[in-house]
Coordinates of C-alpha atoms and ligand atoms in Angstrom, one line a residue:
M145 CA 6.3 -23.4 33.2
N146 CA 5.4 -19.9 32.2
L147 CA 1.9 -19.8 30.6
P148 CA 0.4 -16.9 28.7
D149 CA -2.6 -15.2 30.2
L150 CA -5.1 -13.7 27.7
K151 CA -6.5 -11.2 30.2
K152 CA -3.2 -9.5 30.4
A153 CA -3.1 -8.7 26.7
K154 CA -4.7 -5.3 27.1
E155 CA -2.0 -4.0 29.6
R156 CA 0.6 -1.9 28.0
T157 CA 4.2 -2.5 28.7
N158 CA 7.2 -0.4 28.2
K159 CA 9.2 -1.6 25.3
E160 CA 12.9 -1.4 24.6
V161 CA 14.9 -1.9 21.5
K162 CA 17.5 -4.7 22.3
T163 CA 20.2 -6.3 20.2
Y164 CA 19.9 -10.0 19.7
K165 CA 22.9 -12.3 20.2
N166 CA 23.0 -15.8 19.0
P167 CA 24.0 -18.4 21.7
M168 CA 27.7 -19.2 21.1
Y169 CA 27.7 -22.8 21.9
A170 CA 25.6 -26.1 21.7
S171 CA 27.1 -27.0 18.3
D172 CA 28.0 -30.5 19.7
K173 CA 24.4 -31.2 20.5
F174 CA 22.9 -30.1 17.2
N175 CA 25.7 -29.8 14.6
G176 CA 25.0 -32.0 11.6
K177 CA 21.4 -32.8 12.8
K178 CA 18.3 -32.1 10.9
Y179 CA 15.3 -29.8 11.6
F180 CA 11.8 -29.7 10.2
L181 CA 9.9 -26.6 10.4
R182 CA 6.1 -26.2 9.5
T183 CA 4.6 -22.7 9.4
Y184 CA 0.9 -22.0 9.4
G185 CA -0.8 -18.6 9.2
C186 CA 0.1 -15.2 7.8
Q187 CA 3.1 -13.4 6.2
M188 CA 4.1 -12.4 9.7
N189 CA 4.3 -16.0 10.8
E190 CA 6.1 -16.9 7.7
H191 CA 8.7 -14.3 8.4
D192 CA 8.9 -15.5 12.0
G193 CA 9.7 -18.9 10.4
E194 CA 12.5 -17.4 8.6
Q195 CA 14.0 -16.3 11.9
I196 CA 13.4 -19.7 13.5
E197 CA 15.3 -21.3 10.6
A198 CA 18.2 -19.0 11.0
I199 CA 18.4 -19.7 14.8
L200 CA 18.4 -23.6 14.0
E201 CA 21.0 -23.2 11.2
H202 CA 23.2 -21.3 13.5
F203 CA 23.5 -24.5 15.5
G204 CA 24.8 -26.2 12.4
M205 CA 21.5 -28.0 11.6
T206 CA 20.0 -28.4 8.0
P207 CA 16.5 -28.6 6.9
S208 CA 14.9 -32.1 6.3
V209 CA 12.4 -32.6 3.6
E210 CA 10.5 -35.2 5.6
M211 CA 9.3 -34.7 9.2
E212 CA 10.1 -38.3 9.9
D213 CA 13.9 -37.7 9.3
A214 CA 14.2 -34.7 11.6
D215 CA 15.9 -34.5 14.9
V216 CA 14.1 -31.3 15.8
I217 CA 10.6 -30.5 14.8
V218 CA 9.1 -27.0 15.1
L219 CA 5.6 -26.2 14.5
N220 CA 5.0 -22.4 14.0
T221 CA 1.3 -22.3 14.6
C222 CA -1.6 -19.9 13.7
A223 CA -4.8 -19.3 15.7
I224 CA -6.8 -17.1 13.5
R225 CA -9.6 -19.6 12.8
E226 CA -10.6 -23.0 14.0
N227 CA -9.3 -24.8 11.1
A228 CA -5.8 -23.4 11.7
H229 CA -6.0 -25.1 15.1
D230 CA -7.2 -28.2 13.7
K231 CA -4.4 -28.6 11.3
V232 CA -1.9 -28.3 14.1
F233 CA -3.7 -30.9 16.2
G234 CA -3.9 -33.2 13.2
Y235 CA -0.2 -32.8 12.5
L236 CA 0.6 -33.5 16.1
G237 CA -1.1 -36.9 15.7
R238 CA 1.6 -37.8 13.2
I239 CA 4.4 -36.6 15.4
K240 CA 3.1 -38.7 18.3
H241 CA 3.7 -41.9 16.3
L242 CA 7.2 -40.7 15.4
K243 CA 7.9 -39.9 19.2
K244 CA 7.1 -43.5 20.0
E245 CA 9.7 -44.8 17.5
R246 CA 12.3 -42.0 18.2
P247 CA 11.7 -40.6 21.7
D248 CA 14.7 -38.4 21.3
V249 CA 13.3 -36.3 18.7
I250 CA 12.8 -32.6 20.2
V251 CA 9.3 -31.1 19.4
A252 CA 8.9 -27.4 19.8
I253 CA 5.6 -25.5 19.4
G254 CA 5.6 -21.8 18.7
G255 CA 3.5 -19.2 17.0
C256 CA 0.0 -17.8 17.8
M257 CA -1.5 -20.9 19.3
S258 CA 1.1 -20.9 22.0
Q259 CA -0.1 -17.4 23.1
E260 CA -3.4 -18.9 24.1
E261 CA -3.4 -20.2 27.7
G262 CA -6.3 -22.8 27.3
V263 CA -4.8 -24.1 24.0
V264 CA -1.4 -24.6 25.6
Q265 CA -3.0 -26.6 28.4
E266 CA -4.9 -28.7 25.9
L267 CA -1.7 -29.2 23.8
I268 CA 0.4 -30.5 26.7
K269 CA -2.4 -32.6 28.0
K270 CA -3.2 -34.3 24.7
H271 CA 0.5 -34.3 23.6
P272 CA 2.7 -34.7 26.8
Y273 CA 5.7 -35.5 24.7
I274 CA 6.0 -31.9 23.5
N275 CA 9.4 -30.6 24.7
I276 CA 9.1 -26.9 24.2
V277 CA 6.5 -24.4 23.9
F278 CA 7.5 -20.8 23.0
G279 CA 5.6 -17.9 22.1
T280 CA 5.6 -15.0 19.5
H281 CA 7.3 -12.7 21.9
N282 CA 10.3 -14.9 22.8
I283 CA 11.5 -16.3 19.4
H284 CA 14.9 -14.9 20.5
E285 CA 15.0 -17.5 23.3
L286 CA 14.5 -20.5 21.1
G287 CA 18.2 -21.3 20.9
Q288 CA 18.6 -21.3 24.6
L289 CA 15.4 -23.4 25.0
L290 CA 16.8 -26.0 22.6
I291 CA 20.1 -26.1 24.4
E292 CA 18.4 -26.9 27.6
A293 CA 15.8 -29.3 26.1
N294 CA 16.0 -32.9 26.8
S295 CA 13.6 -35.6 26.1
K296 CA 12.3 -36.1 29.7
K297 CA 11.7 -32.4 30.7
Q298 CA 9.0 -30.1 29.4
D299 CA 9.9 -26.3 29.0
I300 CA 7.1 -23.9 28.5
E301 CA 8.3 -20.4 28.2
V302 CA 5.6 -18.1 26.9
Y303 CA 5.2 -14.3 27.8
S304 CA 1.7 -13.1 28.3
M305 CA 2.6 -9.7 26.7
E306 CA 4.8 -8.4 24.2
G307 CA 8.4 -8.0 25.2
D308 CA 11.0 -5.8 23.7
I309 CA 11.8 -5.3 20.0
Y310 CA 14.8 -7.5 19.2
E311 CA 16.8 -6.0 16.3
D312 CA 19.3 -8.2 14.5
I313 CA 17.9 -11.7 15.0
P314 CA 19.0 -13.2 11.7
Y315 CA 16.7 -14.5 9.0
K316 CA 17.0 -17.3 6.6
R317 CA 15.0 -15.6 3.8
A318 CA 12.9 -18.0 1.7
S319 CA 13.7 -15.9 -1.5
N320 CA 16.6 -13.9 -2.8
I321 CA 14.3 -11.8 -4.8
T322 CA 11.6 -10.6 -2.5
A323 CA 11.9 -10.0 1.2
W324 CA 9.6 -9.3 4.1
V325 CA 10.4 -6.5 6.5
N326 CA 8.6 -6.1 9.8
I327 CA 7.7 -2.4 10.5
I328 CA 5.1 -2.8 13.3
Y329 CA 4.5 -5.7 15.7
G330 CA 1.1 -6.5 17.3
C331 CA -2.3 -4.9 17.0
D332 CA -4.3 -2.4 19.2
K333 CA -7.5 -2.6 17.2
F334 CA -9.2 -5.4 19.1
C335 CA -11.8 -6.1 16.4
T336 CA -14.2 -8.2 18.4
Y337 CA -13.8 -11.5 16.4
C338 CA -10.0 -11.4 16.2
I339 CA -7.5 -13.2 18.3
V340 CA -4.4 -11.5 16.9
P341 CA -4.2 -8.6 19.6
Y342 CA -4.0 -11.3 22.2
T343 CA -1.4 -13.5 20.5
R344 CA 0.7 -10.6 19.1
G345 CA 0.3 -8.0 21.8
K346 CA 0.3 -4.3 21.7
E347 CA 1.5 -2.3 18.6
R348 CA 5.2 -1.6 18.7
S349 CA 6.8 0.2 15.7
R350 CA 10.4 -0.4 14.8
K351 CA 12.5 2.8 14.4
L352 CA 12.4 4.3 11.0
A353 CA 16.1 4.2 10.7
D354 CA 16.2 0.5 11.5
V355 CA 13.6 -0.2 8.8
V356 CA 15.4 1.9 6.2
K357 CA 18.7 0.3 7.0
E358 CA 17.3 -3.1 6.6
V359 CA 15.7 -2.3 3.2
A360 CA 18.9 -0.6 2.0
T361 CA 20.9 -3.7 2.9
L362 CA 18.4 -5.9 1.0
K363 CA 18.7 -3.7 -2.0
E364 CA 22.6 -4.0 -1.9
Q365 CA 22.2 -7.7 -1.7
G366 CA 20.2 -7.6 -5.1
Y367 CA 16.6 -7.9 -3.7
Q368 CA 14.1 -6.6 -6.1
E369 CA 11.1 -6.2 -3.8
V370 CA 10.3 -5.6 -0.1
T371 CA 6.9 -6.1 1.5
L372 CA 6.6 -4.0 4.7
L373 CA 4.7 -6.1 7.2
G374 CA 2.3 -5.2 10.1
Q375 CA -1.2 -6.3 11.1
N376 CA -2.0 -2.6 10.7
V377 CA 0.8 -1.0 8.7
N378 CA -0.8 2.3 8.7
A379 CA -0.8 2.5 12.6
Y380 CA 3.0 2.7 12.2
G381 CA 4.7 5.3 14.3
H382 CA 1.9 6.3 16.7
D383 CA 3.8 4.6 19.6
L384 CA 7.0 6.3 18.6
K385 CA 8.1 9.7 20.0
D386 CA 9.7 11.0 16.9
G387 CA 6.5 12.0 15.0
Y388 CA 6.9 9.7 12.0
E389 CA 3.7 8.2 10.3
F390 CA 3.4 5.3 7.8
A391 CA 3.6 7.8 4.9
D392 CA 7.0 9.1 6.1
L393 CA 8.3 5.5 6.4
L394 CA 7.0 4.6 2.9
E395 CA 8.7 7.6 1.5
E396 CA 12.1 6.9 3.0
V397 CA 11.9 3.2 2.0
A398 CA 10.9 4.3 -1.6
K399 CA 14.0 6.7 -1.6
T400 CA 16.3 3.7 -1.1
N401 CA 15.4 3.0 -4.8
I402 CA 14.7 -0.7 -4.3
P403 CA 12.7 -1.6 -7.4
R404 CA 9.5 -2.6 -5.7
V405 CA 7.9 -1.7 -2.4
R406 CA 4.8 -3.3 -1.0
F407 CA 3.0 -3.2 2.3
V408 CA 0.4 -5.3 4.0
T409 CA -2.2 -5.0 5.8
S410 CA -3.8 -1.5 5.7
H411 CA -6.7 -0.8 8.0
P412 CA -9.3 1.4 6.4
W413 CA -9.7 3.4 9.6
N414 CA -6.4 5.3 9.7
F415 CA -5.4 5.5 6.1
T416 CA -4.4 9.2 5.6
D417 CA -4.4 11.3 2.5
K418 CA -0.8 11.7 2.9
M419 CA -0.4 7.9 2.5
I420 CA -2.3 8.0 -0.8
E421 CA -0.2 10.9 -1.9
I422 CA 3.1 9.1 -1.2
I423 CA 1.9 5.8 -2.9
A424 CA 1.0 7.9 -6.0
K425 CA 4.1 9.8 -6.1
Y426 CA 6.8 7.2 -6.0
P427 CA 6.8 4.8 -9.0
N428 CA 8.6 2.1 -6.9
I429 CA 5.7 1.9 -4.4
M430 CA 3.5 -0.7 -6.1
P431 CA -0.2 0.3 -7.0
Y432 CA -1.7 -2.4 -4.9
I433 CA -3.5 -2.2 -1.6
H434 CA -5.0 -4.9 0.5
L435 CA -7.9 -3.1 2.3
P436 CA -10.0 -5.5 4.4
L437 CA -13.8 -4.6 4.4
Q438 CA -14.9 -7.5 6.6
S439 CA -18.6 -6.5 6.3
G440 CA -20.6 -4.1 4.2
S441 CA -23.3 -3.6 6.9
D442 CA -22.9 -0.7 9.3
R443 CA -24.6 -2.6 12.0
I444 CA -22.2 -5.5 11.7
L445 CA -19.2 -3.3 11.3
K446 CA -20.1 -1.7 14.6
L447 CA -20.5 -5.0 16.3
M448 CA -17.0 -5.9 14.8
G449 CA -15.5 -2.8 16.2
R450 CA -14.0 -1.8 12.9
K451 CA -14.4 1.9 13.5
Y452 CA -15.6 2.8 9.9
T453 CA -18.9 2.8 8.1
K454 CA -19.7 1.3 4.8
D455 CA -19.8 4.8 3.1
E456 CA -16.5 5.8 4.7
Y457 CA -14.9 2.6 3.3
I458 CA -16.4 3.3 -0.2
N459 CA -15.2 6.9 -0.1
L460 CA -11.7 5.8 0.8
F461 CA -11.7 3.2 -1.9
K462 CA -12.9 5.7 -4.5
K463 CA -10.2 8.3 -3.4
M464 CA -7.5 5.5 -3.8
K465 CA -8.8 4.6 -7.3
E466 CA -8.9 8.4 -8.4
R467 CA -5.5 9.4 -7.0
I468 CA -3.4 6.3 -7.5
P469 CA -3.1 5.5 -11.3
N470 CA -3.9 1.9 -12.1
V471 CA -4.3 0.9 -8.4
A472 CA -5.5 -2.7 -7.7
I473 CA -7.4 -3.2 -4.4
T474 CA -8.1 -6.6 -2.8
T475 CA -10.1 -7.2 0.5
D476 CA -11.0 -9.6 3.3
I477 CA -14.6 -10.4 4.1
I478 CA -16.2 -12.4 6.9
V479 CA -19.6 -14.0 6.5
G480 CA -21.9 -15.2 9.2
F481 CA -20.7 -12.9 12.0
P482 CA -23.0 -13.3 15.0
G483 CA -26.3 -11.8 14.2
E484 CA -25.6 -11.3 10.6
T485 CA -29.0 -11.1 8.8
K486 CA -29.9 -11.7 5.2
E487 CA -30.2 -7.9 4.8
D488 CA -26.7 -7.4 6.4
F489 CA -25.2 -9.9 3.9
K490 CA -27.0 -8.2 1.1
N491 CA -25.3 -4.9 2.1
T492 CA -21.9 -6.8 1.9
L493 CA -22.8 -7.9 -1.6
E494 CA -23.7 -4.3 -2.6
V495 CA -20.4 -3.1 -1.5
V496 CA -18.7 -5.8 -3.5
D497 CA -20.7 -4.7 -6.5
T498 CA -19.8 -1.1 -6.0
C499 CA -16.0 -1.8 -5.5
K500 CA -15.5 -4.7 -7.9
F501 CA -12.5 -5.8 -6.0
D502 CA -9.4 -7.3 -7.8
G503 CA -9.6 -10.1 -5.5
A504 CA -10.7 -11.2 -1.9
Y505 CA -10.1 -13.6 0.8
T506 CA -13.4 -14.7 2.3
F507 CA -14.1 -16.5 5.6
I508 CA -16.8 -17.9 7.6
F509 CA -16.8 -16.5 11.1
S510 CA -14.9 -18.6 13.5
P511 CA -15.5 -18.0 17.3
R512 CA -12.1 -17.5 19.0
E513 CA -12.0 -18.1 22.8
G514 CA -11.5 -15.0 24.8
T515 CA -12.8 -12.6 22.2
P516 CA -16.1 -10.5 22.7
A517 CA -17.7 -12.0 19.5
S518 CA -17.3 -15.6 20.7
K519 CA -19.8 -14.7 23.4
M520 CA -22.3 -13.0 21.0
K521 CA -25.6 -14.8 20.1
D522 CA -25.2 -16.5 16.8
E523 CA -28.3 -18.3 15.5
T524 CA -27.5 -18.6 11.8
P525 CA -27.0 -22.2 10.9
L526 CA -23.8 -23.2 9.3
E527 CA -25.4 -24.4 6.0
E528 CA -26.8 -20.8 5.6
K529 CA -23.3 -19.4 6.3
E530 CA -21.8 -21.7 3.8
E531 CA -24.4 -20.6 1.3
R532 CA -23.6 -17.0 1.8
L533 CA -19.8 -17.8 1.4
Y534 CA -20.6 -19.6 -1.9
I535 CA -22.7 -16.6 -3.2
L536 CA -20.1 -14.2 -2.2
N537 CA -17.2 -16.2 -3.8
E538 CA -19.1 -16.4 -7.0
K539 CA -19.3 -12.7 -7.1
I540 CA -15.7 -12.1 -5.9
N541 CA -14.3 -14.6 -8.6
N542 CA -16.3 -12.9 -11.4
Y543 CA -14.9 -9.4 -10.6
A544 CA -11.5 -10.8 -10.2
K545 CA -11.8 -12.3 -13.6
E546 CA -13.1 -9.1 -15.0
S547 CA -10.3 -7.1 -13.5
N548 CA -7.8 -9.6 -15.0
E549 CA -9.5 -9.3 -18.4
K550 CA -8.8 -5.6 -18.5
L551 CA -5.1 -6.6 -18.9
L552 CA -5.7 -8.6 -22.0
S553 CA -3.5 -7.5 -24.9
K554 CA -1.7 -5.1 -22.6
T555 CA 2.0 -5.1 -21.7
V556 CA 2.6 -5.2 -18.0
P557 CA 5.8 -5.3 -15.9
V558 CA 6.3 -8.7 -14.2
L559 CA 8.8 -9.6 -11.5
L560 CA 9.8 -13.2 -12.2
L561 CA 10.1 -15.3 -9.2
G562 CA 10.7 -18.9 -10.3
V563 CA 9.6 -21.9 -12.4
S564 CA 5.8 -22.5 -12.4
E565 CA 5.0 -25.6 -10.3
K566 CA 2.2 -26.7 -12.7
D567 CA 4.2 -26.3 -16.0
S568 CA 8.0 -26.5 -15.8
T569 CA 8.3 -24.8 -19.3
K570 CA 6.8 -21.6 -17.7
L571 CA 8.0 -19.1 -15.2
Y572 CA 5.8 -17.3 -12.8
G573 CA 5.8 -13.7 -11.4
Y574 CA 3.7 -10.8 -10.2
T575 CA 2.6 -7.6 -11.9
D576 CA 3.0 -4.3 -10.2
T577 CA -0.6 -4.7 -9.2
M578 CA 0.0 -8.1 -7.6
K579 CA -1.5 -10.3 -10.2
L580 CA -0.1 -13.7 -10.8
V581 CA 1.3 -14.3 -14.3
N582 CA 2.6 -17.4 -16.1
V583 CA 5.1 -16.7 -18.9
K584 CA 7.1 -18.8 -21.2
G585 CA 10.7 -17.8 -20.6
S586 CA 14.2 -18.6 -19.7
P587 CA 15.2 -19.4 -16.1
N588 CA 18.0 -16.8 -16.6
D589 CA 15.3 -14.1 -16.4
I590 CA 14.3 -15.3 -12.8
G591 CA 14.8 -12.3 -10.4
K592 CA 14.2 -9.7 -13.3
I593 CA 11.3 -7.4 -13.9
I594 CA 10.3 -7.9 -17.6
P595 CA 7.6 -6.5 -19.8
V596 CA 5.0 -9.2 -20.5
Y597 CA 2.1 -9.2 -23.1
I598 CA -1.0 -10.7 -21.6
T599 CA -2.6 -13.3 -23.8
E600 CA -5.2 -15.0 -21.4
A601 CA -7.0 -13.9 -18.3
K602 CA -8.4 -16.3 -15.7
S603 CA -9.8 -15.6 -12.2
F604 CA -6.8 -16.2 -10.4
S605 CA -3.9 -15.8 -12.9
L606 CA -2.9 -14.5 -16.3
D607 CA -0.9 -16.0 -19.1
G608 CA 1.4 -13.9 -21.1
E609 CA 4.5 -13.7 -23.4
E610 CA 7.8 -11.9 -22.8
V611 CA 8.0 -8.9 -24.9
K612 CA 11.4 -8.8 -26.5
E613 CA 13.2 -5.5 -26.7
S614 CA 12.9 -5.5 -30.6
I615 CA 9.1 -5.6 -30.4
K616 CA 9.0 -3.0 -27.7
N617 CA 10.8 -0.4 -29.8
Ligands
SAH720 N1 -4.8 -7.3 10.3 C1 -5.4 -7.6 9.2 C2 -5.8 -9.0 9.0 C3 -5.6 -10.1 10.0 S1 -6.2 -11.6 10.0 C4 -6.6 -6.7 9.2 O1 -7.0 -6.0 10.2 O2 -7.3 -6.7 8.2 C5 -6.7 -11.9 8.3 C6 -8.2 -12.0 8.1 O3 -8.8 -13.1 8.7 C7 -9.0 -10.8 8.6 O4 -9.0 -9.7 7.7 C8 -10.4 -11.4 8.8 O5 -11.0 -11.3 7.6 C9 -10.1 -12.9 9.0 N2 -10.4 -13.2 10.3 C10 -9.8 -12.8 11.6 N3 -10.4 -13.4 12.6 C11 -11.3 -14.2 12.1 C12 -12.3 -15.1 12.8 N4 -12.5 -15.1 14.0 N5 -13.2 -15.8 11.9 C13 -13.2 -15.6 10.5 N6 -12.3 -14.8 10.0 C14 -11.4 -14.1 10.7
SF4_721 FE1 -7.3 -8.5 13.9 FE2 -8.6 -6.2 13.6 FE3 -6.1 -6.2 14.4 FE4 -6.7 -6.9 12.0 S1 -7.0 -4.9 12.9 S2 -5.4 -8.0 13.3 S3 -8.7 -8.0 12.1 S4 -7.8 -7.0 15.6
F3S722 FE1 -2.4 -16.6 12.5 FE2 -1.1 -15.4 14.2 FE3 -0.9 -14.5 11.7 S1 -3.1 -16.0 14.4 S2 -2.9 -15.0 10.9 S3 -0.2 -16.5 12.5 S4 -0.8 -13.2 13.5

């Protein structure tokens, strides 16, 4: 048993870039069997899920639609808020029943919850049938852990800190149109409310050449879009010795001529003018920036350890709007941080009124064990926090609708991704500014960027019609 230790998360380790090799054997044990993977959490976790699937399929396994039919169940967990934990514990209840009927099913738990020492102990106490616990730093070991797994033994192999960067772990990408590309792992910011630096370790940037090679290969394979991933993409490069920063990486990625380049998430603190310049310069870098605000109160921002003030945020926001034509900016906001007063919340609303965001993810503060904010005095009742969230969401939704309405009767480029789940006669896709559009069209157009005339604007989506070439001319 190798349990993670949260206290070690702040220690820096030396990283190395290593090449991953798939285990060559075990096909007899798993060939033809079925796996069921459930992923919770952010894009990074989704992308890790794509690696987990590739590792399982290398063994000759195929995905199962129903968890009940699977021979191997993997839960790729998230720890960001309490409800993420609850979902996993809820799901484990279902697995418990299955294990009673079919004790040979192998259950593996990975992702960010596995990196929390107390949680792992709770997991294995409440659900002793779990076979494998692996972490975010050792996905490369999953194959080996499965080979060794048997129904009687429990194997817990979680590294406290980040390990090395493993290049060449295969991915089973969920889409053949858009792809995620990791550029930096981990987070050094230690915002006082956040568990991510503990579960994902210190910042480690991939080499620029490795990222560019991956994007160039994706382009050759016909991908239309890449999203560069990191908890803090603009921290890219500070741990490398070759002097590259995120702006340089963005530029090199744009030069591959892949049609669309996106990136997420940007921290307002180290967003340089050079980054803004590069985004404005290359038409294939999409004019869309997710720029988490978290709070509009300087007092709360300080308690959160965000390293910027309300005015600094607004100035950066305005600079982006001035210099990047047509840019859309979305944000994340937390309400009910410990000690947040009515006045602090009012400040947040004021920033929202100033910035009129294109959209926002909003959350009620959730104390995460081991983080400084979880020990701060928090006297605001939950009902009050819920009311603040409601007021904030009303505002956010109105501005989102307003920003969508600006596109009415305009023609915008839309990358079509698939058939709409709600209406099978329609296709869905995203504008360059990351707005969801439903369009009547032929499935033959999926994977193409087409001009769409916007006919209706709602808070969370747009409706439109494909502009035929003859109309365009
Ligand atoms: N790296 C990104 C976001 C990571 S988590 C960034 O720095 O912005 C995504 C969002 O979850 C955060 O932006 C924050 O708004 C929210 N979040 C993180 N920890 C939280 C907590 N303990 N309670 C409530 N929301 C939280
Ligand atoms: Fe969490 Fe802050 Fe890092 Fe984002 S920047 S992952 S909110 S610690
Ligand atoms: Fe969740 Fe881990 Fe992502 S905590 S949000 S899966 S980095």
